[in-house]
Coordinates of C-alpha atoms and ligand atoms in Angstrom, one line a residue:
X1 CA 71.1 77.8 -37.3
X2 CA 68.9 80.8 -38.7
X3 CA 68.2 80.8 -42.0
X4 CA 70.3 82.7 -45.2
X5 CA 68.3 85.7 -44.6
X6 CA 68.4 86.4 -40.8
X7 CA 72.1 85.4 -40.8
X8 CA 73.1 88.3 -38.6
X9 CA 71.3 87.1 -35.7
X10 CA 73.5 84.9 -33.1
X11 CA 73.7 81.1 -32.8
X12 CA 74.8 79.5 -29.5
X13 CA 78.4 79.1 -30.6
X14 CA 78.1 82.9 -32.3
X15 CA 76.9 84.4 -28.8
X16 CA 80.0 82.9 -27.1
X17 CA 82.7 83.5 -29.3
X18 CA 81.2 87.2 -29.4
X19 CA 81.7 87.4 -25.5
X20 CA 85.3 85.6 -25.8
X21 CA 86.2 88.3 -28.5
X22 CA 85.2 91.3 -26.5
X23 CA 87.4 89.7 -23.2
X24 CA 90.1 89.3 -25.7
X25 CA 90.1 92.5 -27.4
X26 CA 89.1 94.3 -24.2
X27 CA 90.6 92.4 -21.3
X28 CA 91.6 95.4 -18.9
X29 CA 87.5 95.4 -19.2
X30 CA 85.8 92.5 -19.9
X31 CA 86.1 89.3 -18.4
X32 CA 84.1 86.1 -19.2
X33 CA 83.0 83.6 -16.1
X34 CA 80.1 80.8 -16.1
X35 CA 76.8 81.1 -14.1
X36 CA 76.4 77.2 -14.2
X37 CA 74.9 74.8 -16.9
X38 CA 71.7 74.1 -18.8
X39 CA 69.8 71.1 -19.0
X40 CA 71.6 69.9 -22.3
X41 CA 74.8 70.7 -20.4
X42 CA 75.8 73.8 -22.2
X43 CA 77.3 76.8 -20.8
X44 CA 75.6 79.1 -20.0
X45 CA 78.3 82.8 -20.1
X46 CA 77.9 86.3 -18.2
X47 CA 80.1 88.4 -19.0
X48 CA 81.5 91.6 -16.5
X49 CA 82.5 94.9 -17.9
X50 CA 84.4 97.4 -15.9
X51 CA 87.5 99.1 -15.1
X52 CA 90.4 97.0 -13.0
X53 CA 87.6 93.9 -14.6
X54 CA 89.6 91.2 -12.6
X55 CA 88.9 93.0 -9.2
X56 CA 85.8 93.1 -7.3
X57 CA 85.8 97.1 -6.6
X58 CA 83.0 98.5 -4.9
X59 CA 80.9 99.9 -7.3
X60 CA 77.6 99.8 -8.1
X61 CA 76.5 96.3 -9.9
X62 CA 74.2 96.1 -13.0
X63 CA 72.8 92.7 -14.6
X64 CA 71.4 92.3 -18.0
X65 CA 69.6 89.1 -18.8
X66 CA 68.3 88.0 -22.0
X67 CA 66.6 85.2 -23.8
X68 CA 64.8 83.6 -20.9
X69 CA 62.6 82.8 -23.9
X70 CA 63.8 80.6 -26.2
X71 CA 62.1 81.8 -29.7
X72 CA 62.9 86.2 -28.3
X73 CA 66.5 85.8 -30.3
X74 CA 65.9 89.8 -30.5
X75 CA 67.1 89.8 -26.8
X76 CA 70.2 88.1 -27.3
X77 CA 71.2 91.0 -29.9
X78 CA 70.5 93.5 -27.5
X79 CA 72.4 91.7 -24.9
X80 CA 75.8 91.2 -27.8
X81 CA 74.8 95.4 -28.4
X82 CA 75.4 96.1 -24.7
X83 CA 78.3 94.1 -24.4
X84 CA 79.3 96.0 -27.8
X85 CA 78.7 99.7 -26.4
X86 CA 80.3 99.2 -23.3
X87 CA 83.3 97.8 -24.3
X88 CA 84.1 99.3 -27.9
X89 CA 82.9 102.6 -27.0
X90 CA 85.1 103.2 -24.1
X91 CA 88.0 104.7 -25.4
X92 CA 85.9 107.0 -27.9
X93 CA 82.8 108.1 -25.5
X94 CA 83.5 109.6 -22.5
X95 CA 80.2 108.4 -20.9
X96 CA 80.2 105.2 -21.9
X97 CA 83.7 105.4 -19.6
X98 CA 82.5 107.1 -17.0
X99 CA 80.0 104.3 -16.7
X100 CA 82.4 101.5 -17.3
X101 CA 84.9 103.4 -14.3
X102 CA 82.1 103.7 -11.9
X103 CA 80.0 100.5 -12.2
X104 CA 80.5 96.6 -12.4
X105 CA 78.2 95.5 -15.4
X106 CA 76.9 91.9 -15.9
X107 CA 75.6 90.7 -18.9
X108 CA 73.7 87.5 -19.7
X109 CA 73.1 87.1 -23.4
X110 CA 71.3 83.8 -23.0
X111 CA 70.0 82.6 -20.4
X112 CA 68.1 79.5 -22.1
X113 CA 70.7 78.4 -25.0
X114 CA 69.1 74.7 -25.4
X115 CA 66.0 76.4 -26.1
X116 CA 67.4 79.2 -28.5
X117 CA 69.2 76.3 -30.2
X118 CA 66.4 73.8 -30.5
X119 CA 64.1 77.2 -32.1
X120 CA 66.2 77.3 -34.8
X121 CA 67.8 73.7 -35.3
X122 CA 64.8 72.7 -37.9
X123 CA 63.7 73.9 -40.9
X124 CA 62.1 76.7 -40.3
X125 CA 61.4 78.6 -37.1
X126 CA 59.9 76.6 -34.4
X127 CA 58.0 79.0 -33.0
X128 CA 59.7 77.5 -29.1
X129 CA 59.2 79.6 -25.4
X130 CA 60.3 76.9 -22.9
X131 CA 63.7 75.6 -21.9
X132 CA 64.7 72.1 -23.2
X133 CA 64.1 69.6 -20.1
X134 CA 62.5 66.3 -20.2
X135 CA 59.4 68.2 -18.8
X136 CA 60.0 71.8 -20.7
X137 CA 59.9 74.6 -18.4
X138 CA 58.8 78.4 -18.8
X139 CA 62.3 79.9 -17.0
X140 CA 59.9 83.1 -16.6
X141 CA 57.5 81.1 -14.1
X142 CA 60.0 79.1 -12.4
X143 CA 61.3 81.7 -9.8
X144 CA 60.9 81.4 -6.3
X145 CA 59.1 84.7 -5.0
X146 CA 55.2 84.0 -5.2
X147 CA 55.6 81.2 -7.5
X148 CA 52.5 79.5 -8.5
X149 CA 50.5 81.7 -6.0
X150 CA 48.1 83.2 -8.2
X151 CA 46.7 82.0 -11.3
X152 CA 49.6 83.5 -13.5
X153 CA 51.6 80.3 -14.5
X154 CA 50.5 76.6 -15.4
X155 CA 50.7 73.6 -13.6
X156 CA 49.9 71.8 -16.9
X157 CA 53.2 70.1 -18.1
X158 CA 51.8 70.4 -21.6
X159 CA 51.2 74.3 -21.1
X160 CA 53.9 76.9 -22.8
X161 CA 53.7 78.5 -19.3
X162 CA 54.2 75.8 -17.2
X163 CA 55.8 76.8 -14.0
X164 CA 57.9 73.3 -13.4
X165 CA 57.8 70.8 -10.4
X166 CA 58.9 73.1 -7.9
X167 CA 60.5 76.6 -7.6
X168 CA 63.8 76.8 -9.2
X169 CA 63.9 73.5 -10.7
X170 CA 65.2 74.4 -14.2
X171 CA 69.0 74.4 -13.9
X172 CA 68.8 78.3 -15.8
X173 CA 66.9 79.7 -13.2
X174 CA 68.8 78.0 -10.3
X175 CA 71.9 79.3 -11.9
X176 CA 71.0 82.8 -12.3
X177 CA 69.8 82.2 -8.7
X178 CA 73.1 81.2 -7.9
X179 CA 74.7 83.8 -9.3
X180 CA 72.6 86.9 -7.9
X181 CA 72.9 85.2 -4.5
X182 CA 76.8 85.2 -5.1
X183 CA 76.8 88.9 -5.7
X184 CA 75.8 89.4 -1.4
X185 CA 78.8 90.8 0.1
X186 CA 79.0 91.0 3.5
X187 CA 75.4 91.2 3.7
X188 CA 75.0 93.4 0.9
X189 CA 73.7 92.8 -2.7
X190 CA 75.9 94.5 -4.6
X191 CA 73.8 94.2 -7.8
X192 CA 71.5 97.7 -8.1
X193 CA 69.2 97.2 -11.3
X194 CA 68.6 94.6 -13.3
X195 CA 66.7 94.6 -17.1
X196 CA 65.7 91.2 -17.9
X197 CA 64.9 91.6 -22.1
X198 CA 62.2 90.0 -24.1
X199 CA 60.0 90.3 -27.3
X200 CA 57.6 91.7 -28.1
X201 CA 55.4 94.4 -28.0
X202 CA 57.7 97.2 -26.9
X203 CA 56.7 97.8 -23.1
X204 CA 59.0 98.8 -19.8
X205 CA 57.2 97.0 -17.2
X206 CA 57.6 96.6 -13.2
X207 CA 56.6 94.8 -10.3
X208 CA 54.5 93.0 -9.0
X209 CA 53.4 90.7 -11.5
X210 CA 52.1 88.3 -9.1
X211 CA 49.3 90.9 -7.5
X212 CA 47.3 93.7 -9.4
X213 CA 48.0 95.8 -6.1
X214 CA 50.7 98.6 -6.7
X215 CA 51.5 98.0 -3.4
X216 CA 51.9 95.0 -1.6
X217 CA 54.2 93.0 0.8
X218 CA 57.8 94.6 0.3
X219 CA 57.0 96.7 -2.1
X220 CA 56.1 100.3 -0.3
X221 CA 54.3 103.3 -2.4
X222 CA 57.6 105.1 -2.6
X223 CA 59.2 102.1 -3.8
X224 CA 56.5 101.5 -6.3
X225 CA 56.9 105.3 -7.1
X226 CA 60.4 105.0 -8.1
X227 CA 60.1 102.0 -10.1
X228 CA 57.5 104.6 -12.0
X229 CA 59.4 107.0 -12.1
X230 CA 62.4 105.3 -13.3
X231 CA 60.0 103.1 -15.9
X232 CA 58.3 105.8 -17.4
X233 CA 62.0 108.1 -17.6
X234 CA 63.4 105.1 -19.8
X235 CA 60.1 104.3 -21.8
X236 CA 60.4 108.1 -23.0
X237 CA 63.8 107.3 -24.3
X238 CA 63.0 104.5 -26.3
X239 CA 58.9 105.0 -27.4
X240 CA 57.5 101.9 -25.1
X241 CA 54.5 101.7 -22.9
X242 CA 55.6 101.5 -19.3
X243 CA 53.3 99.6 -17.0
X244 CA 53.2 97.6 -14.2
X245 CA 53.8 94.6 -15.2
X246 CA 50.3 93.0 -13.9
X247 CA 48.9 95.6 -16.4
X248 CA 49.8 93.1 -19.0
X249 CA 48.9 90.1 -17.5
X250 CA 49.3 88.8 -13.9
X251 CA 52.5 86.3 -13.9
X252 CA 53.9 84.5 -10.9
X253 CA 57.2 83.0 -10.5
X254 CA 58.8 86.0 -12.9
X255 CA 62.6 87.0 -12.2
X256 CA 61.4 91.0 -11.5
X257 CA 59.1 89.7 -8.8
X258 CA 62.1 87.6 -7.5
X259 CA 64.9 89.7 -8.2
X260 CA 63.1 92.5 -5.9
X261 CA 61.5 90.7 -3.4
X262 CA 64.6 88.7 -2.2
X263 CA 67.2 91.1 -3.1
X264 CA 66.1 94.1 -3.8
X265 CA 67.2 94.9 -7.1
X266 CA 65.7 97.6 -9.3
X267 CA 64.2 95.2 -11.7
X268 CA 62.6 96.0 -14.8
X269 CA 61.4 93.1 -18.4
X270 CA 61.5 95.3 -21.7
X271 CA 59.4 93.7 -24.2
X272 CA 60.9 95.0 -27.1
X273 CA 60.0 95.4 -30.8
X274 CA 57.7 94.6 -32.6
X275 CA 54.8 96.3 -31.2
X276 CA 52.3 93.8 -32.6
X277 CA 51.8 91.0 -34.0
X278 CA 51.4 87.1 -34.4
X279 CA 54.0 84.3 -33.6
X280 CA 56.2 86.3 -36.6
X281 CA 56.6 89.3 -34.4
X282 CA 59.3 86.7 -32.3
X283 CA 61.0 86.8 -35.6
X284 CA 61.7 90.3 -36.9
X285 CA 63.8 90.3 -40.0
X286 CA 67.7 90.9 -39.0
X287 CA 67.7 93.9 -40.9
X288 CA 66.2 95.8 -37.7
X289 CA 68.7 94.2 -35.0
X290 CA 70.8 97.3 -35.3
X291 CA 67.9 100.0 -35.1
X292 CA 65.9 98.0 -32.3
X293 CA 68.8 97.6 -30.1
X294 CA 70.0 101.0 -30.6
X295 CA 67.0 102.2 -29.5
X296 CA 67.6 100.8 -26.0
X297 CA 71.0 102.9 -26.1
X298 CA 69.3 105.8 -23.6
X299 CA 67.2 103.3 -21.4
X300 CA 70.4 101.5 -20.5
X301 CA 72.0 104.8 -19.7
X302 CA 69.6 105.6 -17.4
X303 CA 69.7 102.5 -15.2
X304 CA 73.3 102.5 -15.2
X305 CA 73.2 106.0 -14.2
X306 CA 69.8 105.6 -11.4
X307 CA 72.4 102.5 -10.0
X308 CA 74.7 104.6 -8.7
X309 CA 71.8 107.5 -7.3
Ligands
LU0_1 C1 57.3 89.6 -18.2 C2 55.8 89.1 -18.4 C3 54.9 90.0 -17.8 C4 55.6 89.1 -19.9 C5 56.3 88.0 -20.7 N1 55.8 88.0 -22.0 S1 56.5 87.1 -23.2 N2 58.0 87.7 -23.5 O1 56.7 85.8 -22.7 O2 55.8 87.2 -24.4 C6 56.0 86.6 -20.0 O3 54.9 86.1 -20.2 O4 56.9 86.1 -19.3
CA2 CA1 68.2 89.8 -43.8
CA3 CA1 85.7 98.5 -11.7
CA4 CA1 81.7 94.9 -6.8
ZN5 ZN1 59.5 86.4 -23.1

């Protein structure tokens, strides 16, 4: 668990009985379902918030993932936050209900828990990215769009970016997979926008990570003008850097590059706070959770909102 002093963060068994709390308090609007299992065989929750929550209405889809990366507990808070707005504030803000009556929103709050669980199961921080499998692999290069093309993952087992065996080989990935796949209705991704949350250095970023090129196969100048656009509206809310996310580094077999190439979804990474820092910038003192996820409040709003456009 985490120690005395950054209590307030979420375990494993903390982050679940959040998202059963929320389905219990708020059941006309929040349901809890599985996306699959992780390689220790743990659970791994999404939980959908809407109106009518048991039906499948047609209204625009949302995802929220966090915690790809193991030691980026941050994300998990921010996932718990969202989970928190959009359910407790429906019957006191009318905006977070006009959201919750217009749009089907998914949220992962971790998407590696055998990872979170083995970062903080010693004494001390472990300082861990990867997910928990014989061979660890970095869920962030294990995607199937581009993956392994171009000198922005490892095929070092040993490497913290090490892409796995073979696309989708990690049992996260495949299950997130699974899940966005499930979300094709009668030829139709239902899912809009997707954030996928990480730490830090407080960034909005875009595809393609694979290629430097704004432009490239599937990804038009007007498309890569709206993810701008959109990027740079929601990095004004909050005080990031939005970028493409090549600006940062080139990555291959990243969930943005896959969520839009094979489904078209609106997909953004925040890299939230700190903006700096060394291996203690994964570790922020619990003291900021509230501020730092607060401060993604507007940013949300917006992609909810650009979903429905
Ligand atoms: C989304 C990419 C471009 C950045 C990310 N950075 S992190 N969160 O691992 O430090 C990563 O390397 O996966
Ligand atoms: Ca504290
Ligand atoms: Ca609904
Ligand atoms: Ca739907
Ligand atoms: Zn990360």
């Amino acid at each position: 668990g985490f120690p005395p002093q950054d209590r307030d963060y979420h375990t494993y068994t903390e982050t679940v009985a959040e998202l059963d709390k929320a389905a219990a308090e708020h059941a006309d609007l929040a349901r809890k379902s599985s996306v699959g299992s992780s390689a220790e065989g743990r659970d791994i929750p999404v939980l959908k918030i809407s109106d009518n929550v048991t039906e499948d209405e047609n209204e625009p889809e949302v995802l929220f993932t966090c915690n790809q990366h193991a030691r980026e507990h941050l994300t998990t808070e921010m996932c718990l936050h969202i989970v928190q707005r959009y359910t407790d504030g429906y019957s006191t803000d009318p905006a977070i209900a006009e959201m919750v009556d217009t749009r089907e929103i998914w949220v992962v709050p971790m998407v590696n828990p055998d990872g979170s669980v083995y970062d903080v199961a010693g004494f001390g921080y472990r300082g861990w990215r990867r997910n928990r499998e014989s061979t660890p692999t970095d869920l962030n290069r294990n995607w199937g769009y581009q993956w392994g093309c171009c000198g922005g993952s490892s095929g070092d087992p040993n490497a913290s970016t090490y892409r796995g065996p073979a696309p989708f080989s990690a049992p996260e990935t495949s299950a997130i997979r699974d899940f966005t796949d499930s979300r094709v209705i009668g030829g139709e991704q239902q899912i809009e926008a997707h954030i996928d949350f990480h730490t830090f250095s407080e960034l909005v970023l875009w595809p393609y990570g694979y290629t430097e090129n704004n432009t490239a196969p599937g990804m038009t100048q007007q498309q890569y003008d709206r993810f701008a656009r959109i990027g740079r509206a929601m990095a004004a809310s909050n005080g990031y850097t939005p970028q493409q996310s090549s600006d940062l580094y080139v990555t291959d077999g990243s969930i943005n590059d896959w969520m839009w190439a094979e489904h078209g979804i609106l997909s953004f990474t925040f890299e939230m706070y700190p903006g700096s820092g060394g291996i203690e910038g994964f570790y922020p003192p619990d003291e900021v959770i509230d501020r730092e996820t607060a401060r993604n409040d507007e940013a949300v709003s917006i992609l909810l909102r650009e979903a429905g456009a």
